[in-house]
XYZ file of C-alpha atoms in Angstrom:
55
model
C 85.129 89.464 97.253
C 86.668 89.460 100.653
C 90.057 89.766 99.155
C 88.743 92.770 97.178
C 87.476 94.429 100.422
C 90.810 93.669 102.243
C 92.767 95.274 99.398
C 90.395 98.283 99.301
C 90.783 98.822 102.954
C 94.643 98.663 102.646
C 94.455 101.230 99.898
C 92.066 103.345 102.029
C 94.530 103.282 104.874
C 97.590 104.294 102.780
C 95.555 107.109 101.039
C 94.528 108.316 104.385
C 98.123 108.436 105.501
C 99.135 110.235 102.323
C 96.259 112.722 102.862
C 97.328 113.456 106.425
C 100.987 114.070 105.255
C 99.756 116.435 102.451
C 97.671 118.191 104.978
C 100.577 118.569 107.270
C 102.870 119.909 104.445
C 99.893 122.350 103.354
C 99.918 120.733 99.805
C 96.349 121.856 98.894
C 96.130 120.338 95.454
C 97.452 117.001 96.629
C 94.862 117.145 99.714
C 92.093 117.720 97.175
C 93.003 114.874 94.883
C 93.569 112.536 97.927
C 90.287 113.750 99.474
C 88.495 112.832 96.189
C 90.114 109.422 96.249
C 89.166 108.780 99.839
C 85.505 109.530 98.988
C 85.597 107.098 96.155
C 87.228 104.351 98.159
C 84.879 104.756 100.951
C 81.833 104.511 98.596
C 83.264 101.219 97.028
C 84.037 99.892 100.585
C 80.485 100.617 101.409
C 79.061 98.928 98.342
C 81.313 95.844 98.834
C 80.334 95.442 102.543
C 76.565 95.791 101.535
C 77.114 93.032 98.835
C 78.868 90.688 101.529
C 76.106 91.577 104.116
C 78.569 93.013 106.540
C 76.662 96.360 107.215
């Protein structure tokens, strides 16, 4: 599970970088898709952390 959390956090970081780039370029559809993915990843991270007792 710790490996899952680490992989999830790495994906979260890369999606956040992609989101910021799309925001800078005014790519609104890409921003929306990436924002939705960020929300899902944050939810999964929160669930994993609670399972591991890290919160």
